[in-house]
Amino acid sequence: MTVAVVLFTSDLRLHDHPPLRAALAAADEVVPLFVRDSGVHAAGFDAPNRAAFLADCLWDLDASLRRRGGRLVVRTGPVVRETGAVATECGAAEVHMAAGVSGYARRREERLREDLGRRGVALRVHDAVNTAVAAGAVTPAGSDHYAVFTPYFRRWSQEKLRGVWPAPRTVRVPDAVRGEPLPSREDLPVLSPGLPAGGETRGRERFARWARSRMPGYEEGHDDLAGDATSRLSPYLHFGALSPVELVQRSRSRGGAGAEAFVRQLCWRDFHHQVLAARPEASRRDYRPRHDRWRTEEEAAEDVAAWREGRTGYPIVDAALRQLLHEGWMHNRARLLAASFLAKTLYVDWRVGARHFLDLLVDGDLVNNQLNWQWIAGTGTDSRPNRVLNPVRQGLRYDPSGAYVRRWVPELEGVEGRNVHTPWRLPEERRAALDYPAPLLDLTEGLVRFQHARGLG
Ligand SMILES: Cc1cc2nc3c(=O)[nH]c(=O)nc-3n(C[C@H](O)[C@H](O)[C@H](O)COP(=O)(O)OP(=O)(O)OC[C@H]3O[C@@H](n4cnc5c(N)ncnc54)[C@H](O)[C@@H]3O)c2cc1C
């Protein structure tokens, strides 16, 4: 009887899963393994909102495996030690896993290869599991990655994707391998109250429902904050509960402007993955240094606290940050303007904001979070690095009725129409009756400070 191990990391699904498919083809029995990696805990990446979503994903994966005659084996500890121990216990000849692009994922792969090699076990790493096109598979002449999105998108769109594989019918797991009880959402500390439920089953249902009802209007509707017309699939993609290859293929086969626009957004994930794969240090250091002398968290303590709590006095920024606190998720347009406000208007180090997002976002990941923050801070891949988003104009444009602001900032519920974006202009008596702060700073002041810092005048 031959045995293989599948080490699940950010690929918590059974459909379209290259490592599982290869392991089932190579061995009679397979151990589906998930390690609650103490390294991830030590790095502070298991924030409660994501830990809760992860627990849902593991329960769902286990249930799906049980329906196929198997089960999920969960272990806790350093991932290299636990994987090696499981491989030895079950006499596996191979361990299969998905490739990752972060520095941590790369080191994990190297250490696994070494440890398993000593045990006589081969490590097989599979590409295009968590991206549609593998990071580094397409490169421009003379460079190891694309630094600008549009040419990458053009090239990426021409790549032929592999076929989509169904979930296996049966998975036979050796009886002898010991597992631990699955972690549960109930055991976790305080979570955002509006956190979505995780798991492949829910992710697939959500995609199917959204593709039928809202994908056709995605192109026009995706920036409408109150309309909430985007897919909200990002946490499922982050944990690999959905396959990007499958989403691209299924969207393309539906066709239409909405599907095309959605596929383009999926390409942004791949774009950032290939940047980080080539420049892993971009998760911490400026990708394109602009010689900024950012205000630190200590220097800007009061501004940072007001920003985090959603009490800056700029309603659209506050609505965005309160949505994050409540749902562990934020609309893309809201992320853009909240991040621009911190990094450019308040001129605070983008890493301070990126950390806050990572502490709360259920889809928070090093690749997309850090590189989107760099994009907005003008140290990343934006070809207009000095653009500053004006929160009043953004509010009027993307929340013209003010419904998004009223949803998240109840103090402003009674302010009619577009006035909700400029409460400081209300008559003094009316303004004083609102339990809502005055603007933290004048926007022109913020703009001048930023432009001066960037040497623009
Ligand atoms: C400052 C900032 C921080 C961000 N942090 C993260 C993060 O930690 N994790 C994360 O997944 N996304 C992040 N994003 C990207 C984007 O905001 C979210 O992916 C999107 O809002 C998720 O909502 P959705 O699933 O409804 O998106 P949809 O509009 O339905 O898009 C479909 C999918 O495309 C991908 N996508 C869309 N826009 C982007 C983008 N700009 N970059 C990369 N992928 C994209 C996502 O996987 C998303 O689920 C960040 C954006 C900004 C501006």
Short mmCIF file of C-alpha atoms and ligand atoms in Angstrom, two decimals:
data_model
loop_
_atom_site.label_atom_id
_atom_site.label_comp_id
_atom_site.label_asym_id
_atom_site.label_seq_id
_atom_site.Cartn_x
_atom_site.Cartn_y
_atom_site.Cartn_z
CA MET A 1 0.00 0.00 0.00
CA THR A 2 1.59 3.34 -1.05
CA VAL A 3 0.89 6.53 0.86
CA ALA A 4 1.29 10.24 0.03
CA VAL A 5 0.72 13.31 2.19
CA VAL A 6 -1.02 16.46 0.95
CA LEU A 7 0.03 19.43 3.04
CA PHE A 8 -2.79 22.00 2.82
CA THR A 9 -1.79 25.61 3.46
CA SER A 10 -3.71 28.40 1.68
CA ASP A 11 -5.59 25.99 -0.57
CA LEU A 12 -8.43 24.71 1.61
CA ARG A 13 -10.60 23.04 -0.98
CA LEU A 14 -11.18 19.74 -2.79
CA HIS A 15 -12.21 21.09 -6.20
CA ASP A 16 -9.49 21.91 -8.69
CA HIS A 17 -6.66 21.01 -6.35
CA PRO A 18 -3.46 19.99 -8.20
CA PRO A 19 -1.55 18.65 -5.15
CA LEU A 20 -4.44 16.41 -4.10
CA ARG A 21 -5.01 15.20 -7.63
CA ALA A 22 -1.31 14.33 -8.03
CA ALA A 23 -1.16 12.59 -4.65
CA LEU A 24 -4.24 10.49 -5.44
CA ALA A 25 -2.69 9.49 -8.76
CA ALA A 26 0.62 8.56 -7.11
CA ALA A 27 -0.52 6.59 -4.06
CA ASP A 28 -3.22 4.20 -2.81
CA GLU A 29 -3.84 6.21 0.31
CA VAL A 30 -3.51 9.92 1.04
CA VAL A 31 -3.16 11.88 4.27
CA PRO A 32 -4.80 15.32 3.91
CA LEU A 33 -2.82 17.28 6.49
CA PHE A 34 -3.23 20.77 7.90
CA VAL A 35 -0.65 22.04 10.38
CA ARG A 36 -1.62 24.86 12.73
CA ASP A 37 1.82 26.28 12.25
CA SER A 38 3.42 27.82 15.34
CA GLY A 39 5.58 29.89 12.94
CA VAL A 40 2.48 31.66 11.59
CA HIS A 41 1.34 32.29 15.16
CA ALA A 42 4.77 33.66 16.16
CA ALA A 43 4.71 36.04 13.18
CA GLY A 44 1.32 37.38 14.36
CA PHE A 45 -0.52 36.42 11.20
CA ASP A 46 -3.28 34.40 12.84
CA ALA A 47 -5.42 37.45 13.70
CA PRO A 48 -8.76 36.41 15.27
CA ASN A 49 -10.97 37.25 12.26
CA ARG A 50 -8.83 35.11 9.97
CA ALA A 51 -8.45 32.36 12.57
CA ALA A 52 -12.26 32.13 12.76
CA PHE A 53 -12.65 31.97 8.98
CA LEU A 54 -9.86 29.39 8.85
CA ALA A 55 -11.65 27.25 11.45
CA ASP A 56 -14.78 27.29 9.23
CA CYS A 57 -12.67 26.27 6.23
CA LEU A 58 -11.13 23.35 8.12
CA TRP A 59 -14.52 22.08 9.33
CA ASP A 60 -15.87 22.27 5.82
CA LEU A 61 -12.84 20.54 4.33
CA ASP A 62 -13.07 17.76 6.92
CA ALA A 63 -16.80 17.29 6.25
CA SER A 64 -16.20 17.11 2.49
CA LEU A 65 -13.40 14.58 2.97
CA ARG A 66 -15.60 12.47 5.28
CA ARG A 67 -18.30 12.34 2.59
CA ARG A 68 -15.60 10.79 0.40
CA GLY A 69 -14.49 8.23 2.95
CA GLY A 70 -11.58 10.28 4.33
CA ARG A 71 -10.92 12.94 6.98
CA LEU A 72 -8.65 15.91 7.60
CA VAL A 73 -5.65 15.32 9.86
CA VAL A 74 -4.87 18.43 11.92
CA ARG A 75 -1.66 18.87 13.89
CA THR A 76 -0.26 21.82 15.87
CA GLY A 77 3.41 22.83 16.00
CA PRO A 78 6.22 23.85 13.68
CA VAL A 79 5.10 22.89 10.19
CA VAL A 80 8.36 21.18 9.20
CA ARG A 81 8.48 18.99 12.30
CA GLU A 82 4.81 17.99 12.11
CA THR A 83 4.84 17.25 8.38
CA GLY A 84 7.98 15.15 8.74
CA ALA A 85 6.47 13.26 11.67
CA VAL A 86 3.26 12.50 9.76
CA ALA A 87 5.19 11.41 6.65
CA THR A 88 7.29 9.04 8.76
CA GLU A 89 4.31 7.70 10.74
CA CYS A 90 2.41 6.73 7.61
CA GLY A 91 5.43 5.68 5.56
CA ALA A 92 4.74 8.25 2.83
CA ALA A 93 7.02 8.43 -0.18
CA GLU A 94 5.88 11.91 -1.22
CA VAL A 95 4.49 15.12 0.24
CA HIS A 96 2.53 17.36 -2.14
CA MET A 97 1.83 21.03 -1.54
CA ALA A 98 1.06 24.33 -3.29
CA ALA A 99 3.81 26.84 -4.08
CA GLY A 100 3.77 30.09 -2.13
CA VAL A 101 5.45 33.41 -2.90
CA SER A 102 6.09 35.12 0.44
CA GLY A 103 9.49 34.94 2.09
CA TYR A 104 7.92 32.78 4.79
CA ALA A 105 6.40 30.36 2.27
CA ARG A 106 9.71 30.07 0.44
CA ARG A 107 11.70 29.34 3.60
CA ARG A 108 9.06 26.83 4.66
CA GLU A 109 9.43 25.05 1.34
CA GLU A 110 13.24 24.94 1.60
CA ARG A 111 13.16 23.63 5.15
CA LEU A 112 10.54 21.02 4.28
CA ARG A 113 12.61 19.86 1.32
CA GLU A 114 15.65 19.44 3.52
CA ASP A 115 13.88 17.69 6.37
CA LEU A 116 11.85 15.39 4.14
CA GLY A 117 14.94 14.65 2.05
CA ARG A 118 16.70 13.38 5.16
CA ARG A 119 13.72 11.09 5.76
CA GLY A 120 13.83 9.80 2.17
CA VAL A 121 10.54 11.54 1.31
CA ALA A 122 10.17 13.65 -1.86
CA LEU A 123 8.55 17.09 -1.72
CA ARG A 124 6.43 17.90 -4.77
CA VAL A 125 5.45 21.56 -5.10
CA HIS A 126 2.60 22.53 -7.45
CA ASP A 127 2.19 25.85 -9.24
CA ALA A 128 -1.00 27.73 -10.17
CA VAL A 129 -2.94 26.47 -7.17
CA ASN A 130 -3.52 29.86 -5.54
CA THR A 131 -3.10 31.98 -8.65
CA ALA A 132 -4.50 31.47 -12.13
CA VAL A 133 -1.08 31.89 -13.75
CA ALA A 134 1.96 30.83 -11.72
CA ALA A 135 4.11 33.67 -10.39
CA GLY A 136 7.07 34.06 -12.74
CA ALA A 137 5.47 32.06 -15.56
CA VAL A 138 5.24 35.18 -17.73
CA THR A 139 7.95 37.83 -17.66
CA PRO A 140 8.79 40.81 -19.84
CA ALA A 141 12.04 40.90 -21.81
CA GLY A 142 14.97 41.66 -19.53
CA SER A 143 13.21 41.41 -16.17
CA ASP A 144 12.06 38.74 -13.74
CA HIS A 145 8.64 40.32 -13.25
CA TYR A 146 6.17 42.89 -14.60
CA ALA A 147 6.30 46.16 -12.68
CA VAL A 148 3.22 47.67 -14.37
CA PHE A 149 -0.23 46.10 -14.36
CA THR A 150 -1.58 46.82 -17.87
CA PRO A 151 1.18 45.06 -19.88
CA TYR A 152 1.03 42.19 -17.39
CA PHE A 153 -2.74 41.91 -17.86
CA ARG A 154 -2.33 41.87 -21.65
CA ARG A 155 0.25 39.08 -21.47
CA TRP A 156 -1.60 37.19 -18.70
CA SER A 157 -4.80 37.21 -20.78
CA GLN A 158 -3.04 35.29 -23.55
CA GLU A 159 -1.85 32.48 -21.27
CA LYS A 160 -3.59 29.17 -21.77
CA LEU A 161 -4.91 28.00 -18.41
CA ARG A 162 -5.06 24.36 -17.42
CA GLY A 163 -8.43 22.59 -17.30
CA VAL A 164 -10.49 22.67 -14.12
CA TRP A 165 -10.46 19.44 -12.14
CA PRO A 166 -13.45 18.18 -10.21
CA ALA A 167 -13.26 17.17 -6.56
CA PRO A 168 -12.19 13.53 -6.12
CA ARG A 169 -14.92 10.93 -5.57
CA THR A 170 -13.10 9.06 -2.81
CA VAL A 171 -10.12 9.77 -0.59
CA ARG A 172 -8.73 6.84 1.39
CA VAL A 173 -6.85 7.92 4.50
CA PRO A 174 -4.72 5.42 6.49
CA ASP A 175 -6.41 4.60 9.83
CA ALA A 176 -3.28 4.81 11.94
CA VAL A 177 -2.50 8.50 11.48
CA ARG A 178 -3.35 10.52 14.57
CA GLY A 179 -5.06 13.90 14.31
CA GLU A 180 -6.20 16.55 16.77
CA PRO A 181 -9.67 18.01 17.25
CA LEU A 182 -10.43 20.75 14.73
CA PRO A 183 -10.15 24.33 16.00
CA SER A 184 -13.45 26.08 16.41
CA ARG A 185 -14.69 29.64 15.93
CA GLU A 186 -16.24 29.52 19.42
CA ASP A 187 -12.82 29.16 21.09
CA LEU A 188 -11.53 32.43 19.63
CA PRO A 189 -11.32 35.87 21.26
CA VAL A 190 -13.49 38.81 20.20
CA LEU A 191 -14.26 38.89 16.49
CA SER A 192 -15.81 41.46 14.20
CA PRO A 193 -19.55 40.90 14.70
CA GLY A 194 -20.38 40.87 10.98
CA LEU A 195 -17.69 38.38 9.99
CA PRO A 196 -18.69 36.09 7.09
CA ALA A 197 -18.67 32.31 7.46
CA GLY A 198 -15.87 30.45 5.70
CA GLY A 199 -15.44 27.21 3.80
CA GLU A 200 -15.33 25.87 0.28
CA THR A 201 -19.03 24.97 0.24
CA ARG A 202 -20.09 28.52 1.10
CA GLY A 203 -17.53 29.99 -1.26
CA ARG A 204 -18.84 27.93 -4.18
CA GLU A 205 -22.44 28.81 -3.36
CA ARG A 206 -21.54 32.49 -3.11
CA PHE A 207 -19.74 32.50 -6.45
CA ALA A 208 -22.60 30.67 -8.21
CA ARG A 209 -25.22 33.04 -6.77
CA TRP A 210 -23.19 36.19 -7.41
CA ALA A 211 -22.25 35.17 -10.96
CA ARG A 212 -25.93 34.64 -11.81
CA SER A 213 -27.29 37.76 -10.20
CA ARG A 214 -24.60 40.43 -10.01
CA MET A 215 -21.71 39.61 -12.31
CA PRO A 216 -23.52 41.10 -15.33
CA GLY A 217 -23.65 44.51 -13.58
CA TYR A 218 -20.17 44.31 -12.07
CA GLU A 219 -18.44 46.60 -14.54
CA GLU A 220 -20.75 49.57 -13.86
CA GLY A 221 -21.45 48.72 -10.24
CA HIS A 222 -18.13 47.73 -8.72
CA ASP A 223 -17.26 51.20 -7.40
CA ASP A 224 -20.68 51.99 -5.97
CA LEU A 225 -20.02 51.84 -2.25
CA ALA A 226 -23.62 51.58 -1.10
CA GLY A 227 -24.54 49.13 -3.86
CA ASP A 228 -22.13 46.52 -2.46
CA ALA A 229 -22.02 44.90 -5.87
CA THR A 230 -18.63 43.21 -5.69
CA SER A 231 -18.33 39.47 -5.13
CA ARG A 232 -16.97 39.48 -1.55
CA LEU A 233 -15.04 36.37 -2.56
CA SER A 234 -11.67 37.69 -1.34
CA PRO A 235 -11.57 35.71 1.94
CA TYR A 236 -12.41 32.48 0.08
CA LEU A 237 -9.63 33.24 -2.38
CA HIS A 238 -7.23 34.12 0.42
CA PHE A 239 -7.71 30.72 2.08
CA GLY A 240 -7.84 28.92 -1.25
CA ALA A 241 -11.40 27.73 -0.62
CA LEU A 242 -11.94 28.75 -4.25
CA SER A 243 -9.61 28.11 -7.14
CA PRO A 244 -8.61 31.20 -9.16
CA VAL A 245 -8.18 29.03 -12.28
CA GLU A 246 -11.75 27.82 -11.90
CA LEU A 247 -13.12 31.34 -11.29
CA VAL A 248 -11.37 32.69 -14.37
CA GLN A 249 -12.52 29.78 -16.54
CA ARG A 250 -16.11 29.87 -15.34
CA SER A 251 -16.32 33.67 -15.67
CA ARG A 252 -14.89 33.57 -19.19
CA SER A 253 -17.37 30.94 -20.21
CA ARG A 254 -20.23 33.16 -18.95
CA GLY A 255 -18.79 36.07 -20.97
CA GLY A 256 -19.91 39.72 -21.09
CA ALA A 257 -18.49 42.99 -19.83
CA GLY A 258 -19.14 42.14 -16.16
CA ALA A 259 -17.27 38.84 -16.42
CA GLU A 260 -14.37 40.54 -18.20
CA ALA A 261 -14.10 43.22 -15.55
CA PHE A 262 -14.18 40.57 -12.80
CA VAL A 263 -11.43 38.53 -14.49
CA ARG A 264 -9.35 41.69 -14.70
CA GLN A 265 -9.65 42.10 -10.92
CA LEU A 266 -8.59 38.49 -10.42
CA CYS A 267 -5.55 39.32 -12.52
CA TRP A 268 -4.54 41.95 -9.94
CA ARG A 269 -4.00 39.09 -7.45
CA ASP A 270 -1.69 37.33 -9.87
CA PHE A 271 0.09 40.58 -10.68
CA HIS A 272 0.87 41.21 -7.02
CA HIS A 273 1.93 37.59 -6.51
CA GLN A 274 4.49 37.82 -9.30
CA VAL A 275 5.83 41.13 -7.92
CA LEU A 276 6.25 39.69 -4.43
CA ALA A 277 7.73 36.44 -5.75
CA ALA A 278 10.44 38.49 -7.45
CA ARG A 279 10.81 41.04 -4.61
CA PRO A 280 9.87 39.31 -1.32
CA GLU A 281 11.27 42.26 0.63
CA ALA A 282 8.46 44.45 -0.80
CA SER A 283 6.24 43.14 1.99
CA ARG A 284 8.18 45.46 4.33
CA ARG A 285 10.34 47.81 2.27
CA ASP A 286 9.36 50.40 -0.33
CA TYR A 287 9.27 48.78 -3.74
CA ARG A 288 10.10 52.17 -5.27
CA PRO A 289 11.62 54.37 -2.58
CA ARG A 290 10.52 58.03 -2.78
CA HIS A 291 12.72 59.13 0.10
CA ASP A 292 9.72 59.68 2.30
CA ARG A 293 10.21 60.63 5.90
CA TRP A 294 6.87 59.30 7.02
CA ARG A 295 5.40 60.30 10.32
CA THR A 296 5.75 57.32 12.64
CA GLU A 297 2.97 55.84 14.72
CA GLU A 298 4.40 57.56 17.82
CA GLU A 299 4.69 60.96 16.12
CA ALA A 300 1.13 60.76 14.82
CA ALA A 301 -0.43 58.81 17.72
CA GLU A 302 -3.66 60.83 17.94
CA ASP A 303 -4.23 60.92 14.19
CA VAL A 304 -3.60 57.19 13.90
CA ALA A 305 -5.99 56.41 16.76
CA ALA A 306 -8.72 58.57 15.18
CA TRP A 307 -8.17 56.87 11.82
CA ARG A 308 -8.34 53.37 13.30
CA GLU A 309 -11.54 54.15 15.21
CA GLY A 310 -13.23 55.86 12.27
CA ARG A 311 -13.34 59.29 13.94
CA THR A 312 -11.36 61.46 11.53
CA GLY A 313 -14.31 63.78 10.87
CA TYR A 314 -14.29 62.81 7.17
CA PRO A 315 -17.46 60.72 6.88
CA ILE A 316 -16.45 58.47 3.98
CA VAL A 317 -13.11 57.62 5.62
CA ASP A 318 -14.83 56.93 8.93
CA ALA A 319 -17.48 54.76 7.27
CA ALA A 320 -14.74 52.71 5.62
CA LEU A 321 -12.84 52.10 8.85
CA ARG A 322 -15.99 51.26 10.76
CA GLN A 323 -16.99 48.75 8.10
CA LEU A 324 -13.60 47.13 8.65
CA LEU A 325 -14.11 46.97 12.42
CA HIS A 326 -17.59 45.53 12.03
CA GLU A 327 -17.18 43.08 9.14
CA GLY A 328 -13.46 42.36 8.98
CA TRP A 329 -13.82 43.37 5.34
CA MET A 330 -13.95 46.57 3.36
CA HIS A 331 -15.05 47.52 -0.12
CA ASN A 332 -12.10 48.12 -2.49
CA ARG A 333 -12.98 51.77 -3.09
CA ALA A 334 -13.20 52.25 0.69
CA ARG A 335 -9.77 50.62 1.13
CA LEU A 336 -8.30 52.98 -1.44
CA LEU A 337 -9.60 56.15 0.09
CA ALA A 338 -8.98 55.11 3.71
CA ALA A 339 -5.39 54.17 2.81
CA SER A 340 -4.78 57.36 0.81
CA PHE A 341 -6.05 59.39 3.74
CA LEU A 342 -3.58 57.77 6.15
CA ALA A 343 -0.53 57.61 3.92
CA LYS A 344 -0.90 60.84 1.99
CA THR A 345 -3.27 63.23 3.76
CA LEU A 346 -1.98 62.34 7.24
CA TYR A 347 1.44 61.38 5.86
CA VAL A 348 1.80 58.38 8.18
CA ASP A 349 3.99 55.42 7.25
CA TRP A 350 1.94 53.05 5.07
CA ARG A 351 3.14 50.12 7.20
CA VAL A 352 1.13 51.44 10.16
CA GLY A 353 -2.06 51.26 8.12
CA ALA A 354 -1.14 47.96 6.51
CA ARG A 355 -0.66 46.44 9.98
CA HIS A 356 -4.10 47.64 11.10
CA PHE A 357 -5.67 46.13 7.98
CA LEU A 358 -3.83 42.85 8.58
CA ASP A 359 -5.05 42.79 12.17
CA LEU A 360 -8.66 42.90 11.04
CA LEU A 361 -9.13 41.89 7.41
CA VAL A 362 -10.55 38.41 6.99
CA ASP A 363 -8.93 38.37 3.53
CA GLY A 364 -5.76 40.05 4.85
CA ASP A 365 -2.71 38.70 3.13
CA LEU A 366 0.83 39.84 2.81
CA VAL A 367 0.80 39.86 -0.98
CA ASN A 368 -2.33 41.87 -1.70
CA ASN A 369 -2.37 44.00 1.39
CA GLN A 370 1.20 45.21 1.38
CA LEU A 371 1.36 45.76 -2.36
CA ASN A 372 -1.98 47.58 -2.49
CA TRP A 373 -0.81 49.77 0.38
CA GLN A 374 2.38 50.50 -1.50
CA TRP A 375 0.36 51.26 -4.62
CA ILE A 376 -1.70 53.85 -2.77
CA ALA A 377 1.31 55.24 -0.87
CA GLY A 378 3.03 55.82 -4.21
CA THR A 379 5.95 53.57 -3.33
CA GLY A 380 4.59 50.65 -5.31
CA THR A 381 3.50 50.00 -8.87
CA ASP A 382 1.15 52.96 -9.42
CA SER A 383 2.28 54.93 -12.45
CA ARG A 384 0.87 58.10 -10.80
CA PRO A 385 2.55 57.79 -7.41
CA ASN A 386 1.70 61.30 -6.20
CA ARG A 387 -2.06 61.20 -6.68
CA VAL A 388 -3.97 62.02 -3.49
CA LEU A 389 -7.60 60.96 -3.17
CA ASN A 390 -9.80 63.74 -1.87
CA PRO A 391 -12.27 62.12 0.57
CA VAL A 392 -15.03 64.66 -0.10
CA ARG A 393 -14.86 64.26 -3.86
CA GLN A 394 -14.54 60.48 -3.50
CA GLY A 395 -17.58 60.44 -1.24
CA LEU A 396 -19.67 62.52 -3.62
CA ARG A 397 -18.64 60.38 -6.56
CA TYR A 398 -18.83 56.86 -5.15
CA ASP A 399 -21.52 57.37 -2.52
CA PRO A 400 -23.63 60.11 -4.12
CA SER A 401 -26.71 59.44 -2.01
CA GLY A 402 -24.66 59.10 1.18
CA ALA A 403 -26.25 55.72 1.94
CA TYR A 404 -22.87 54.06 2.62
CA VAL A 405 -21.93 56.77 5.12
CA ARG A 406 -25.29 56.59 6.88
CA ARG A 407 -25.02 52.79 7.08
CA TRP A 408 -21.72 52.91 8.98
CA VAL A 409 -21.78 56.28 10.74
CA PRO A 410 -25.10 56.35 12.60
CA GLU A 411 -24.32 59.79 14.09
CA LEU A 412 -24.94 61.17 10.59
CA GLU A 413 -28.10 59.16 9.89
CA GLY A 414 -30.30 62.25 9.99
CA VAL A 415 -28.17 64.40 7.68
CA GLU A 416 -29.93 64.64 4.33
CA GLY A 417 -28.54 64.07 0.85
CA ARG A 418 -25.01 64.98 -0.10
CA ASN A 419 -24.55 67.14 3.00
CA VAL A 420 -23.62 63.93 4.78
CA HIS A 421 -20.17 64.20 3.19
CA THR A 422 -19.52 67.67 4.60
CA PRO A 423 -21.14 67.83 8.05
CA TRP A 424 -18.80 70.67 9.08
CA ARG A 425 -20.68 72.92 6.65
CA LEU A 426 -24.00 72.44 8.44
CA PRO A 427 -25.34 75.35 10.48
CA GLU A 428 -23.44 75.51 13.76
CA GLU A 429 -26.41 74.56 15.93
CA ARG A 430 -27.16 71.49 13.81
CA ARG A 431 -23.52 70.48 13.72
CA ALA A 432 -23.10 70.82 17.46
CA ALA A 433 -26.06 68.50 18.00
CA LEU A 434 -24.33 65.67 16.10
CA ASP A 435 -22.04 63.53 18.19
CA TYR A 436 -19.49 63.59 15.37
CA PRO A 437 -15.96 65.03 15.37
CA ALA A 438 -14.77 68.05 13.40
CA PRO A 439 -12.26 67.22 10.61
CA LEU A 440 -8.90 66.11 11.97
CA LEU A 441 -7.09 68.46 9.62
CA ASP A 442 -7.71 70.69 6.67
CA LEU A 443 -7.35 68.75 3.39
CA THR A 444 -5.29 71.51 1.76
CA GLU A 445 -2.89 71.43 4.70
CA GLY A 446 -2.46 67.67 4.27
CA LEU A 447 -1.96 68.03 0.53
CA VAL A 448 0.67 70.74 0.91
CA ARG A 449 2.59 68.69 3.50
CA PHE A 450 2.58 65.66 1.20
CA GLN A 451 3.60 67.58 -1.89
CA HIS A 452 6.36 69.28 0.03
CA ALA A 453 7.60 65.91 1.35
CA ARG A 454 7.71 64.55 -2.20
CA GLY A 455 9.54 67.62 -3.47
CA LEU A 456 6.61 68.71 -5.62
CA GLY A 457 6.48 72.31 -4.58
C1 LIG B 1 -5.07 49.34 0.83
C2 LIG B 1 -5.61 48.05 0.26
C3 LIG B 1 -5.41 46.85 0.94
C4 LIG B 1 -5.90 45.65 0.39
N1 LIG B 1 -5.68 44.47 1.08
C5 LIG B 1 -6.10 43.30 0.53
C6 LIG B 1 -5.86 42.07 1.20
O1 LIG B 1 -5.24 42.02 2.26
N2 LIG B 1 -6.34 40.93 0.62
C7 LIG B 1 -7.03 40.94 -0.56
O2 LIG B 1 -7.45 39.88 -1.03
N3 LIG B 1 -7.24 42.09 -1.21
C8 LIG B 1 -6.81 43.27 -0.71
N4 LIG B 1 -7.05 44.43 -1.38
C9 LIG B 1 -7.63 44.37 -2.73
C10 LIG B 1 -9.15 44.54 -2.82
O3 LIG B 1 -9.56 45.67 -2.11
C11 LIG B 1 -9.92 43.33 -2.30
O4 LIG B 1 -9.42 42.16 -2.88
C12 LIG B 1 -11.41 43.45 -2.66
O5 LIG B 1 -11.94 44.61 -2.09
C13 LIG B 1 -12.16 42.24 -2.17
O6 LIG B 1 -13.51 42.37 -2.40
P1 LIG B 1 -14.27 41.45 -3.44
O7 LIG B 1 -13.92 40.04 -3.21
O8 LIG B 1 -15.72 41.82 -3.36
O9 LIG B 1 -13.63 41.96 -4.79
P2 LIG B 1 -14.15 41.88 -6.31
O10 LIG B 1 -14.28 43.27 -6.79
O11 LIG B 1 -15.32 40.99 -6.41
O12 LIG B 1 -12.89 41.26 -7.08
C14 LIG B 1 -12.73 39.86 -7.25
C15 LIG B 1 -11.42 39.41 -6.66
O13 LIG B 1 -10.35 40.02 -7.35
C16 LIG B 1 -9.26 40.22 -6.45
N5 LIG B 1 -8.95 41.65 -6.39
C17 LIG B 1 -9.75 42.68 -6.62
N6 LIG B 1 -9.08 43.85 -6.52
C18 LIG B 1 -7.82 43.53 -6.20
C19 LIG B 1 -6.64 44.29 -5.96
N7 LIG B 1 -6.60 45.62 -6.02
N8 LIG B 1 -5.52 43.61 -5.63
C20 LIG B 1 -5.50 42.26 -5.56
N9 LIG B 1 -6.58 41.51 -5.78
C21 LIG B 1 -7.73 42.13 -6.10
C22 LIG B 1 -9.73 39.75 -5.07
O14 LIG B 1 -9.25 38.45 -4.86
C23 LIG B 1 -11.24 39.77 -5.20
O15 LIG B 1 -11.87 38.86 -4.35
C24 LIG B 1 -6.59 45.66 -0.85
C25 LIG B 1 -6.79 46.88 -1.51
C26 LIG B 1 -6.31 48.06 -0.96
C27 LIG B 1 -6.53 49.34 -1.71
#
